[in-house]
Coordinates of C-alpha atoms in Angstrom, one line a residue:
X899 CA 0.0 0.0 0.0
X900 CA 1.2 3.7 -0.5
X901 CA 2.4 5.1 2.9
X902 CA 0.9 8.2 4.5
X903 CA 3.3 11.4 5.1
X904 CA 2.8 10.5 9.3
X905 CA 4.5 7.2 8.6
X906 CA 7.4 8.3 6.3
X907 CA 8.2 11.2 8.3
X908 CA 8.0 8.5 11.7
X909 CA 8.9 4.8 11.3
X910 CA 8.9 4.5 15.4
X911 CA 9.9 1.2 16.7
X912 CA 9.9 -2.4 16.0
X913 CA 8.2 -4.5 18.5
X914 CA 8.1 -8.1 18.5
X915 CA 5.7 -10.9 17.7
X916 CA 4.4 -12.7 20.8
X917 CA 6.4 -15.8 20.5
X918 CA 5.1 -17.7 23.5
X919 CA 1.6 -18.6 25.4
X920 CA 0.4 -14.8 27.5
X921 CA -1.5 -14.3 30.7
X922 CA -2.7 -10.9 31.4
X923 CA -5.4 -8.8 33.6
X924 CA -6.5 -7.1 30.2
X925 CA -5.7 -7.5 26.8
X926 CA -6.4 -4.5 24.2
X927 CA -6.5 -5.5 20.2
X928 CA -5.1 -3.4 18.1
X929 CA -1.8 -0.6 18.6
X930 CA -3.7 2.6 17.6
X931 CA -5.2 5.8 18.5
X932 CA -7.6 3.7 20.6
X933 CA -5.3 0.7 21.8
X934 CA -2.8 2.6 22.8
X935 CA -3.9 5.8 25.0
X936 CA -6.4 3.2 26.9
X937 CA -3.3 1.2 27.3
X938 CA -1.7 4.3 29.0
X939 CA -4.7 5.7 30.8
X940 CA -4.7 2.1 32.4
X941 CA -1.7 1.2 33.0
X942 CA -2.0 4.7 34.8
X943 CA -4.5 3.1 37.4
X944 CA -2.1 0.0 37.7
X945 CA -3.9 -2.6 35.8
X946 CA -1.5 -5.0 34.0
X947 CA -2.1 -4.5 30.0
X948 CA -0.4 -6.1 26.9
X949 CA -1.0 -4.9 23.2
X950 CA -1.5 -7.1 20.3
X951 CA -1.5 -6.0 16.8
X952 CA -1.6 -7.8 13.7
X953 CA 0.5 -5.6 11.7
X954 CA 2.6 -2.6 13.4
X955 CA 1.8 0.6 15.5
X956 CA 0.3 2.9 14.1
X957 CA 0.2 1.6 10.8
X958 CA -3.7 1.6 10.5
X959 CA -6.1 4.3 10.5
X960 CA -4.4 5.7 13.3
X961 CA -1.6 6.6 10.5
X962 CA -3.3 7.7 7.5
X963 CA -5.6 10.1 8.4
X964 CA -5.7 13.8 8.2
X965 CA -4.0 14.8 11.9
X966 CA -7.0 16.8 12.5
X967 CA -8.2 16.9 16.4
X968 CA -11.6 18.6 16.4
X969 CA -14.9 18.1 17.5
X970 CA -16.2 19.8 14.3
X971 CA -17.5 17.2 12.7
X972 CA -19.3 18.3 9.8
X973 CA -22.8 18.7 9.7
X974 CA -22.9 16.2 13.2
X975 CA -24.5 18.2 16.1
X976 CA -28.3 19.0 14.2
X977 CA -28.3 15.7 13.7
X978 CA -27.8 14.4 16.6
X979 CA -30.0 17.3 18.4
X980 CA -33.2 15.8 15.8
X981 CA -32.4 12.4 16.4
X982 CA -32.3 12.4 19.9
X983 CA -32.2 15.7 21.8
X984 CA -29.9 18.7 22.4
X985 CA -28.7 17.0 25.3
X986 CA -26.9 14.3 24.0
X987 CA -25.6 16.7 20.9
X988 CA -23.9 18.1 24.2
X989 CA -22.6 15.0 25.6
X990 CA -20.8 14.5 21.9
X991 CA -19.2 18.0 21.9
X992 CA -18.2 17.7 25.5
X993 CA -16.8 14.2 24.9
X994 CA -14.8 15.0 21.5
X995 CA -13.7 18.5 23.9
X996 CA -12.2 16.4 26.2
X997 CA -10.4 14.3 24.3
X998 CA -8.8 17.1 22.7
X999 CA -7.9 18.1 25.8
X1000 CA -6.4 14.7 26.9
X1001 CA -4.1 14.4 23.9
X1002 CA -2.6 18.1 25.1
X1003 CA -2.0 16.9 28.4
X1004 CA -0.1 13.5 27.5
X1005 CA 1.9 15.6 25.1
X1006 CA 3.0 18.3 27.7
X1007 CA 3.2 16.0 30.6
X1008 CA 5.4 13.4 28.6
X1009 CA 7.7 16.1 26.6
X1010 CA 6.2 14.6 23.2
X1011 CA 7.4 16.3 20.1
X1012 CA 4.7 15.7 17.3
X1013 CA 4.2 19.3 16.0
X1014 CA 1.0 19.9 17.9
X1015 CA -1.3 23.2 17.8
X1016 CA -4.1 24.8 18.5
X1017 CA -6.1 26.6 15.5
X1018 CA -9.4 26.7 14.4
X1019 CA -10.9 24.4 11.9
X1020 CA -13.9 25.0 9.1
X1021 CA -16.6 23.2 7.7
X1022 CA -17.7 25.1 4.4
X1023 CA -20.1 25.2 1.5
X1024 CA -19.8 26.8 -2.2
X1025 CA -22.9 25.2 -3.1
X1026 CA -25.6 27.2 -2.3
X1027 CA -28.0 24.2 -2.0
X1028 CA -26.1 23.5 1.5
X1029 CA -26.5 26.7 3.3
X1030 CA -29.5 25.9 4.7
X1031 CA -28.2 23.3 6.5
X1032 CA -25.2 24.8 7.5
X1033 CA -27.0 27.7 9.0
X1034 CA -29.2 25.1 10.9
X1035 CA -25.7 23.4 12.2
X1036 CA -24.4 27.0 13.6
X1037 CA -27.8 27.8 15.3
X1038 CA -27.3 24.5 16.9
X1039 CA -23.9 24.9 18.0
X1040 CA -24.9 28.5 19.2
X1041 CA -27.3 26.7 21.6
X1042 CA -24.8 24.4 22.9
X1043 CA -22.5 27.1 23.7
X1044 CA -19.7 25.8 21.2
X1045 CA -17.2 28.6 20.9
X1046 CA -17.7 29.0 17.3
X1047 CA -18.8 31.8 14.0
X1048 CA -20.7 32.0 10.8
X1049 CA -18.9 33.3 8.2
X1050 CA -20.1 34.5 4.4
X1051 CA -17.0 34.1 2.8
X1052 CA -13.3 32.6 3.7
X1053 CA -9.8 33.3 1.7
X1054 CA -9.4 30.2 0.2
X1055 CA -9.3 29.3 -3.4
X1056 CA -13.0 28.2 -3.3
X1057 CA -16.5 30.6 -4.1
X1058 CA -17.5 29.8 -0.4
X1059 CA -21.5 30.8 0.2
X1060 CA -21.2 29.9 3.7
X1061 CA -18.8 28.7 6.5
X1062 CA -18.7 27.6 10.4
X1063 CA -15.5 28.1 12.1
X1064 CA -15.0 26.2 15.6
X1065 CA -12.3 28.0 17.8
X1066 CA -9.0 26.4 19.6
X1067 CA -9.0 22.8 18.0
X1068 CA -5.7 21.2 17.7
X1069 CA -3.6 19.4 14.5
X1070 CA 0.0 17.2 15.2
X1071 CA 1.6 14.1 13.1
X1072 CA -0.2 11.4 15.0
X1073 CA 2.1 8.4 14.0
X1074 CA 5.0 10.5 16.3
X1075 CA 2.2 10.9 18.8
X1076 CA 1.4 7.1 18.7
X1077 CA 5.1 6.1 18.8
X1078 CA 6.4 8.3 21.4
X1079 CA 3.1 7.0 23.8
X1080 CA 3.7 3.8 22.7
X1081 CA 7.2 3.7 24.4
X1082 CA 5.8 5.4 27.7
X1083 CA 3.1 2.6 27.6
X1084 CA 6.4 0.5 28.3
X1085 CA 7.9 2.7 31.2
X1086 CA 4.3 1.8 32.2
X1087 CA 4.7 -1.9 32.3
X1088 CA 3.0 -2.3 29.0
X1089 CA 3.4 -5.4 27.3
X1090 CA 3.5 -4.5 22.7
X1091 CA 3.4 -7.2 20.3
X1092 CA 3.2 -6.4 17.0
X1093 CA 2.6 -9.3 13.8
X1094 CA 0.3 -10.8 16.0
X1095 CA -3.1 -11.2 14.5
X1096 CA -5.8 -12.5 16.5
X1097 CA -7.8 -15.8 14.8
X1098 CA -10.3 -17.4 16.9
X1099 CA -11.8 -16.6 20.5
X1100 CA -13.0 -18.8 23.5
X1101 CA -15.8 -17.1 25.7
X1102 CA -15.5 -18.7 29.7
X1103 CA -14.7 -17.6 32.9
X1104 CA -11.5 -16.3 31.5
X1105 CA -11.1 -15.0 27.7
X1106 CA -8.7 -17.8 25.1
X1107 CA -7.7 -16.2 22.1
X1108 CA -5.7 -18.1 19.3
X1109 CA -3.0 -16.2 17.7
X1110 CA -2.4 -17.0 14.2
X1111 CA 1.0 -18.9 15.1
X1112 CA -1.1 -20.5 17.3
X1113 CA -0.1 -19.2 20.5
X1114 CA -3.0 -18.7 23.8
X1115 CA -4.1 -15.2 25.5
X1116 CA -6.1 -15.7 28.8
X1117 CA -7.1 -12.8 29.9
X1118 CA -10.0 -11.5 32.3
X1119 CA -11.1 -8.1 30.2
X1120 CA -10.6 -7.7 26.4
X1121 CA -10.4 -4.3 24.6
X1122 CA -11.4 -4.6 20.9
X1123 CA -9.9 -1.4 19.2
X1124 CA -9.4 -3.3 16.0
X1125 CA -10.9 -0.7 13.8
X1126 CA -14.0 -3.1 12.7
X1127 CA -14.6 -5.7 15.4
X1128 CA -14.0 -9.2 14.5
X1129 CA -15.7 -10.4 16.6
X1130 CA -19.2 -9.6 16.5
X1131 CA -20.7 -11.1 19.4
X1132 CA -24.5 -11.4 17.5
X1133 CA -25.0 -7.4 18.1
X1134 CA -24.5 -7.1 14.3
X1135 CA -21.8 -4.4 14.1
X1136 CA -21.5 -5.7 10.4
X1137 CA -25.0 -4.7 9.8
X1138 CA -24.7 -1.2 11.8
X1139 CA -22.1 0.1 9.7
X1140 CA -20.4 0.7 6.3
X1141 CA -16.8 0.8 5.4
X1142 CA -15.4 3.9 3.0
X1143 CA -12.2 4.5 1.3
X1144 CA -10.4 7.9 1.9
X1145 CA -7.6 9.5 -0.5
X1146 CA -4.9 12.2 0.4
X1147 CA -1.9 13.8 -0.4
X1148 CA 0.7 15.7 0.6
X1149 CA 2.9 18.4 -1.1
X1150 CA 4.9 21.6 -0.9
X1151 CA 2.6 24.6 -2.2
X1152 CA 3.5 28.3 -3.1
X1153 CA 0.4 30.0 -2.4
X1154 CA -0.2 31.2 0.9
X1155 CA -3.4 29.7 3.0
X1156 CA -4.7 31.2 5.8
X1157 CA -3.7 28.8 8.9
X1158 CA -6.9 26.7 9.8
X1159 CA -8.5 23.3 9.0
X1160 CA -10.9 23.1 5.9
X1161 CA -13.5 20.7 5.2
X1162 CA -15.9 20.7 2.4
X1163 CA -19.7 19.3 3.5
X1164 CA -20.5 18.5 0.1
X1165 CA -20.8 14.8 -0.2
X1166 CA -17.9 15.0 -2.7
X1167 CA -16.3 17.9 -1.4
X1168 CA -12.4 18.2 -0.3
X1169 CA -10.9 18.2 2.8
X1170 CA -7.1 20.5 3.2
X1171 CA -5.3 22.4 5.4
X1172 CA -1.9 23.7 5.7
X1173 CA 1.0 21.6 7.6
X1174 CA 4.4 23.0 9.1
X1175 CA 6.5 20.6 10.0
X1176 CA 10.6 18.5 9.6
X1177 CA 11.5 21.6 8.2
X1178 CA 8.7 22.1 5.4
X1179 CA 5.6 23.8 4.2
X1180 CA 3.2 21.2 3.5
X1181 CA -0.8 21.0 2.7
X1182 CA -2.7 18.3 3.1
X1183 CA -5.4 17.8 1.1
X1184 CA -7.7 14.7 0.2
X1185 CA -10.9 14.0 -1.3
X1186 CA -12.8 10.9 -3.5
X1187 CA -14.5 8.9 -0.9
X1188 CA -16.6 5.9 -1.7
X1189 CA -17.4 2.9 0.0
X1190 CA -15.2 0.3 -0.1
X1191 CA -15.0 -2.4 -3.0
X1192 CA -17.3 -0.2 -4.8
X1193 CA -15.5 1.7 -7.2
X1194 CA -14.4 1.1 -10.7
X1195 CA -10.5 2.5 -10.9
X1196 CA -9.1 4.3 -7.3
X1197 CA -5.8 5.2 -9.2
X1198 CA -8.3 7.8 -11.6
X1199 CA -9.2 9.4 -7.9
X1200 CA -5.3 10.2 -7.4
X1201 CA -5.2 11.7 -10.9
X1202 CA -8.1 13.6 -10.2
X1203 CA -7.2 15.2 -6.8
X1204 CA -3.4 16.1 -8.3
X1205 CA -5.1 17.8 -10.9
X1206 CA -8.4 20.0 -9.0
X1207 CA -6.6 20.6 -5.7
X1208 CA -2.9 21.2 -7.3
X1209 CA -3.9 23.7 -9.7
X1210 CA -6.1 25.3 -7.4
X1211 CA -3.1 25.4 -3.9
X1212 CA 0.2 26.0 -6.8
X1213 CA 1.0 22.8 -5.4
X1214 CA 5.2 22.6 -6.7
X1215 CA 5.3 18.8 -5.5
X1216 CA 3.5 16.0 -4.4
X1217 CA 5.5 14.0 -2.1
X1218 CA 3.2 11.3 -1.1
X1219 CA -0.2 9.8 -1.2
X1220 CA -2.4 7.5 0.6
X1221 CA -5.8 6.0 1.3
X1222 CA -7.5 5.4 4.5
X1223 CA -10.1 3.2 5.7
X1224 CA -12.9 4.5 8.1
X1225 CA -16.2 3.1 9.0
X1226 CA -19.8 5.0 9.0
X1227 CA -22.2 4.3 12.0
X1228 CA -25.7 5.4 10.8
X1229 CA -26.7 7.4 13.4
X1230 CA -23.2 9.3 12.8
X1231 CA -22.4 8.5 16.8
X1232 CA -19.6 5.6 17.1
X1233 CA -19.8 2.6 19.1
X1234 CA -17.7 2.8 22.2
X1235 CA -18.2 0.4 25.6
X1236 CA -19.6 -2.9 26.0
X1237 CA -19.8 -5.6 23.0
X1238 CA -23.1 -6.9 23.8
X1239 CA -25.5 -6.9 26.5
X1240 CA -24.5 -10.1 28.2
X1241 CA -20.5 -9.6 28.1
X1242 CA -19.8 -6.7 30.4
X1243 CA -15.5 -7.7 30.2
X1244 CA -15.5 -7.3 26.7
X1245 CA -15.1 -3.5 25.3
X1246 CA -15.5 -2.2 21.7
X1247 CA -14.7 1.1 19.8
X1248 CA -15.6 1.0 16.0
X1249 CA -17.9 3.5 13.9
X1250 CA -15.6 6.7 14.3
X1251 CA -17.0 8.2 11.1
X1252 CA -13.6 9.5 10.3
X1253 CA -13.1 11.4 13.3
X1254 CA -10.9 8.7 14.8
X1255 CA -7.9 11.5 16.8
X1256 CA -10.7 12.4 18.6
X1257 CA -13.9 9.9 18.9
X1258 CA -10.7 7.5 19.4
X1259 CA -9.5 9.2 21.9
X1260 CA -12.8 9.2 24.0
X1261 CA -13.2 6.2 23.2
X1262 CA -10.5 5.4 26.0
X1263 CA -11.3 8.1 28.4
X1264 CA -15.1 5.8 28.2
X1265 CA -13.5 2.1 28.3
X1266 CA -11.5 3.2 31.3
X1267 CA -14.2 4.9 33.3
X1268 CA -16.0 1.2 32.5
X1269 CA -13.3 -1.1 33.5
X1270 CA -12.3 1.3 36.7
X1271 CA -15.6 3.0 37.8
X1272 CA -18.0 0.7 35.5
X1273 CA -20.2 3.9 34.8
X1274 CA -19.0 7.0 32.8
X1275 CA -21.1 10.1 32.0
X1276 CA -20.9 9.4 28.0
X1277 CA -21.9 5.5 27.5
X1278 CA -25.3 5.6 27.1
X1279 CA -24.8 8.2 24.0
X1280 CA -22.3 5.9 22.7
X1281 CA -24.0 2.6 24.0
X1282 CA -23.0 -0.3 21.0
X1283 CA -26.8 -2.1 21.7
X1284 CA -28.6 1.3 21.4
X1285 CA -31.3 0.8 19.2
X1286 CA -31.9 4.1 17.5
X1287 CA -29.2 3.5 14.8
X1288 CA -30.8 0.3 13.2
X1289 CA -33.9 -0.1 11.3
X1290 CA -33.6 3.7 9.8
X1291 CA -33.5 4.6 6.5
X1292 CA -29.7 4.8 6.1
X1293 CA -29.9 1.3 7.5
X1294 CA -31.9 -0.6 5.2
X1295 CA -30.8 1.2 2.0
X1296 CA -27.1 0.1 3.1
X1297 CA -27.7 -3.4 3.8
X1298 CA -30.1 -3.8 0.6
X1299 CA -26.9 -2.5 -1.2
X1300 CA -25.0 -4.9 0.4
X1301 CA -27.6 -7.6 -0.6
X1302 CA -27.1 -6.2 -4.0
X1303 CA -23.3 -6.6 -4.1
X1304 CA -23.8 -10.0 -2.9
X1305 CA -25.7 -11.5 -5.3
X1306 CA -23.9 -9.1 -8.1
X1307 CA -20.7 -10.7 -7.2
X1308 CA -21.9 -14.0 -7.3
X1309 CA -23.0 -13.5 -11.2
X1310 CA -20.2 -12.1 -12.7
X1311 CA -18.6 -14.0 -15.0
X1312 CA -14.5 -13.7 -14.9
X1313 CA -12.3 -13.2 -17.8
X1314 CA -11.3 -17.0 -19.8
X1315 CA -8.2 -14.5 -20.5
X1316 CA -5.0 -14.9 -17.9
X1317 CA -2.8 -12.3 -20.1
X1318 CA -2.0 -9.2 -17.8
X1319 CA 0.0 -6.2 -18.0
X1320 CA 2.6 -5.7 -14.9
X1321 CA 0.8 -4.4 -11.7
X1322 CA -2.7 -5.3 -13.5
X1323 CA -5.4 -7.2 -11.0
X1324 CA -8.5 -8.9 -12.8
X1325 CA -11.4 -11.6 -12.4
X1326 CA -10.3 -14.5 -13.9
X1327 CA -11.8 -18.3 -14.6
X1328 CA -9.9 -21.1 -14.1
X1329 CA -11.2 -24.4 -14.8
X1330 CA -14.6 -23.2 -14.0
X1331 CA -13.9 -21.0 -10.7
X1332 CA -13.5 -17.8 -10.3
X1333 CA -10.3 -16.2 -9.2
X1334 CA -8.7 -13.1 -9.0
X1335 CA -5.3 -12.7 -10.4
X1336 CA -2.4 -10.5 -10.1
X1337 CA 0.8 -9.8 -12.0
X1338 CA 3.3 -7.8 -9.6
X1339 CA 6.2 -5.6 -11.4
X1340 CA 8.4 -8.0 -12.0
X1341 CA 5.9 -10.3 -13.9
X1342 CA 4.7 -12.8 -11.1
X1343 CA 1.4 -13.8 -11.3
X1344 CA -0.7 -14.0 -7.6
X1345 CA -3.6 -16.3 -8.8
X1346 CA -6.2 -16.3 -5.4
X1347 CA -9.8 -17.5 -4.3
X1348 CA -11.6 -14.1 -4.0
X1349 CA -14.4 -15.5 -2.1
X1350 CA -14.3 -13.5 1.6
X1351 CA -13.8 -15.1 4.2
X1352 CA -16.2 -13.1 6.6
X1353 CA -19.8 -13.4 5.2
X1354 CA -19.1 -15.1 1.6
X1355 CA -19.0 -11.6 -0.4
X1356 CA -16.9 -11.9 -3.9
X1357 CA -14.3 -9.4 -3.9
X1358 CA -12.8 -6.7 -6.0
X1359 CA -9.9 -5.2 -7.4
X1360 CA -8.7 -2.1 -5.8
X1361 CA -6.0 -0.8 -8.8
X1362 CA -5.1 1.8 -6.8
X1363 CA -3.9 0.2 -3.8
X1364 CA -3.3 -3.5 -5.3
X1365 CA -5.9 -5.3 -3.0
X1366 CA -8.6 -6.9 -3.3
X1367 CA -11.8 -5.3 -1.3
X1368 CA -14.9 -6.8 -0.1
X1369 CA -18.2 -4.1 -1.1
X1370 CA -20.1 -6.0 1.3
X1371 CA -18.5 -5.5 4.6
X1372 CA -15.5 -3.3 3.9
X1373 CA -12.8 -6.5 4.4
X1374 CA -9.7 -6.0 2.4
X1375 CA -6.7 -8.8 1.5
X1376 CA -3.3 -7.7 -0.1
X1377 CA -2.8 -9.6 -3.8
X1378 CA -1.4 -12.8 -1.8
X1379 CA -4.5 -13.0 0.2
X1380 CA -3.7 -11.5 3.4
X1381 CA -5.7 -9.9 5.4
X1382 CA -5.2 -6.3 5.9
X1383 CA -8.6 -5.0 7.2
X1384 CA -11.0 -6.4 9.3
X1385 CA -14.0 -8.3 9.7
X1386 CA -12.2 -10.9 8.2
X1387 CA -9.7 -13.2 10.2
X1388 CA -8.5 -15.6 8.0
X1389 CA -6.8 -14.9 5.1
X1390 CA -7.8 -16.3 1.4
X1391 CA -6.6 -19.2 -0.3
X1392 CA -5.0 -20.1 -3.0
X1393 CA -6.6 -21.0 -6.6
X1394 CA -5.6 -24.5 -6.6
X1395 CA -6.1 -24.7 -2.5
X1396 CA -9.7 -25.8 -0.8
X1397 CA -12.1 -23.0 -1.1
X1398 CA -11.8 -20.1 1.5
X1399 CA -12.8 -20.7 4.6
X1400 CA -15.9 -18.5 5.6
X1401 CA -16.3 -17.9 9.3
X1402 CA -18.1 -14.3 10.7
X1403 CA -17.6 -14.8 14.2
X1404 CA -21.0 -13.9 15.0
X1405 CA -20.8 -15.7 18.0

C-alpha cells in the first residue's frame, strides 16, 4: 500500500511478535489511536495491559488520516439534536472536547514532540443548496455554547456561500504521537506485540484467544480497538455500519493559505489544510471517498485530486499519497463500551465516522471509566446495543446495497483471458472457478480465491492500492491474500487450495 506522510516522516519502533503462550489482567486488540492511550490511561490506574496488533503501531487508520483533532464534525451536532435531543448533541461535543484536551495533556506531561497546535478548523459550502443546513448546524452549536462563528466568505481558493469556524481545535503528526506513547506505555509496564493477529476466541470464565501462530491469551477483560470488530458477538456491528475508502496527499505549495483546517460538507467535497512541520511547508489535502470495493478505478481518484486541488493550492510537488479506511455508523455517533448486553468484560470502539484523533480518543477516556468506575457520563450516548441507529432509512438502504453486491458478485462472469499487464489485478476463470489474479512488477502472477472469508461476499480489485476489497463489509486482503482490514480473520486461499474458509464470528 502507498504510505501516508505520518508514517514516512515517523517509522517509530519495532516490537516483537508474541512468540510464546500470554496471561494478562486485560488485553487490548489493536496498537492505535484507541489501543494505545487506553493502554496508558490504564496502566496509569495499575492494571497489568499487553498490546497485540496484527500488523505494526500505528500503521492503521491511526496513521493515514488527516492529523485533525476537532470536534467539528461536519454537519454532526443538528443531527444528533433531531435524532435524539440537544442533550446528548452536548454529551458528543463535550466528549470530542475532552479528548482534545487529553491528547494536550499526554503531550506536555510526557515532553512529546509531534508538531502539535491549536487553531481553528472549518466546515464550508460553495454550493448554495447547503447553506441551509449549514446555517441550521451553527444555530445548533450556538445553543450548545460551542465557541464558534458564521462566516459569508473565507480566503481560500473556493466561491465559499457559507462557513462555520469552531475555535481552539488542535492538528499534530499522529504516527510521532502514537510512537512516542507507545514507548511510555512500556515505562508503564505495558506489554507490545506487534505481527500478532488475532484468529479465533473462546468465551468462559477467562477470555482464550488463538494467535495466528497458534499461541493462547487468557485474559480477564478484552479491549477490541481493532478498527471493525471481529468479533461480532451477535450485536450485528457488520449490519450497523459501512466501510469507506479515503484519498490524500501531501505536497509543498507556493500560495499562501490562511492557517486553519478546511473541510468541504458536500458529499464529494475536499478536505485541506496547511501543515508546518521537519522543516517544510506542507498542505494536506484529500478527497474521492466511496465505499469500499465499490469503485471502478481508485488510481483515476489520485489523478483527479493532483489535478483539482494542485492547480487550485500552486501545489510545486506531491510528495506522497495514501488511502485510509474508516467506518460510518448510521446514526453518525460511534460505538464505544460494551460488545453486547450479556458480556460486560468485553469492550469495543468502532464506527468513528472518520473522526478517529478524537472519537478514538474518547473512546478510552469511556473504556476506562467502564473497566475502573463501570459507569461513565458518556456510555449511554455511545452505547453499542442502542437501538436508534438500526432499522432507519440509512440502515436498510445500506444493507439492501449490500444484498445487491452480494448476489452481483456471485453472477459475474471472470475473464477466460489470464494475459496481464505488470501491476494489473483482474477476475479470472480457471477451470470453472473464479479467481482473482495479479501480475506484480516484475511479472509474477498472484492467482487467489476471491471468495471473503467473513460473510461469503466476492471481492474486488482495488487498482489503486493493489488489493482486493470486499463491497459488502468493507474486508480487504493484499494480492497474496492476506488480510489487511478487518471483519475478516482468516486470510484467502490459493486457486488451486480448498475453497476459502468463511467464518463471521458472530458468535
Amino acid at each position: 500500500m502507498n504510505e501516508s506522510y505520518w508514517i514516512v516522516s515517523s517509522k517509530g519502533e519495532r516490537y516483537e511478535k508474541l512468540k510464546e503462550d500470554l496471561e494478562v489482567d486485560t488485553l487490548i486488540i489493536g496498537g492505535g489511536i484507541v489501543g494505545v492511550t487506553t493502554a496508558y490511561l490504564l496502566s496509569k490506574k495499575g492494571i497489568e495491559i499487553a498490546i497485540v496488533d496484527a500488523n505494526k503501531i500505528g500503521y492503521g487508520s491511526s496513521g493515514r488520516n488527516t492529523g485533525k483533532i476537532t470536534s467539528q464534525h461536519g454537519i454532526i451536532y443538528s443531527k444528533i439534536r433531531n435524532k435524539y435531543g440537544l442533550d446528548s448533541a452536548k454529551l458528543y461535543y463535550e466528549g470530542n472536547e475532552s479528548a482534545i484536551d487529553l491528547i494536550e495533556e499526554i503531550i506536555k506531561s510526557n515532553n512529546i514532540d509531534c508538531n502539535f497546535e491549536r487553531l481553528s478548523s472549518f466546515i464550508y459550502s460553495d454550493n448554495e443548496n447547503y447553506i441551509e443546513e449549514l446555517k441550521e448546524e451553527y444555530q445548533t452549536c450556538k445553543k450548545l455554547e460551542i465557541d464558534c462563528k458564521y462566516h459569508e466568505h473565507l480566503d481560500i481558493p473556493f466561491d465559499v456561500k457559507g462557513a462555520i469556524e469552531f475555535f481552539n481545535q488542535a492538528q499534530f503528526n499522529p504516527k510521532k504521537y502514537l510512537d512516542a506513547l507507545t514507548k511510555e506505555c512500556l515505562k508503564l509496564g505495558v506489554k507490545v506485540y506487534e505481527e500478532t493477529p488475532i484468529i479465533d476466541y473462546e468465551e468462559g470464565n477467562i477470555y482464550n484467544l488463538k494467535t495466528k501462530d497458534d499461541k493462547t491469551i487468557k485474559a480477564l477483560n478484552i479491549i477490541m480497538a481493532s478498527h471493525f470488530p471481529w468479533y461480532d458477538g451477535l450485536n450485528l456491528y457488520f449490519a450497523k455500519e459501512k466501510g469507506e475508502r479515503s484519498y490524500l496527499l501531501a505536497g509543498e505549495y507556493e500560495k499562501d493559505i490562511p492557517k486553519g483546517m478546511y473541510l468541504s460538507v458536500e458529499d464529494s467535497g475536499f478536505t485541506f489544510k496547511p501543515y508546518c512541520g521537519d522543516g517544510q511547508n506542507l498542505i494536506i489535502l484529500g478527497g474521492g471517498d466511496h465505499k469500499v470495493g465499490q469503485c471502478k478505478n481508485e488510481g483515476e481518484i489520485y489523478k483527479k485530486l493532483i489535478n483539482e486541488l494542485g492547480e487550485k493550492f500552486k501545489v510545486k510537488q506531491f510528495k506522497c499519497k495514501w488511502s485510509a479506511q474508516d467506518y460510518i455508523s448510521y446514526d453518525n455517533i460511534p460505538y464505544i463500551g460494551y460488545v453486547n448486553k450479556k458480556e460486560d468484560n468485553f469492550y469495543v470502539a468502532t464506527g468513528f465516522c472518520k473522526w478517529g484523533m478524537t472519537n478514538g480518543t474518547l473512546a478510552s477516556i469511556i473504556i476506562r471509566d467502564l473497566i475502573c468506575y463501570r459507569e461513565s457520563k458518556f456510555e449511554n450516548i455511545f452505547n453499542p446495543s442502542r437501538k436508534g441507529n438500526i432499522f432507519t432509512t440509512e440502515f436498510v438502504t445500506q444493507n439492501l446495497n449490500m444484498t445487491f453486491n452480494y448476489i452481483g458478485g456471485k453472477l459475474k462472469i471472470g475473464d477466460d483471458n489470464l494475459i496481464l499487464e505488470n501491476g494489473e489485478g483482474k477476475i479470472v476463470n480457471i477451470e470453472g472457478k473464479r479467481c482473482g489474479a495479479y501480475k506484480d512488477y516484475d511479472g509474477k502472477i498472484y492467482i487467489v480465491d476471491i471468495t471473503c472469508t467473513h460473510l461469503g461476499c466476492e471481492l474486488t480489485f482495488n487498482s489503486a492500492e493493489k488489493t482486493w476489497d470486499c463491497p459488502c463489509h468493507a474486508s480487504r486482503f493484499d494480492y497474496r491474500g492476506n488480510v489487511i482490514e478487518g471483519p475478516a480473520l482468516k486470510n484467502l486461499n490459493r486457486y488451486d487450495e480448498e475453497k476459502n474458509d468463511i467464518d463471521p464470528k458472530l458468535i
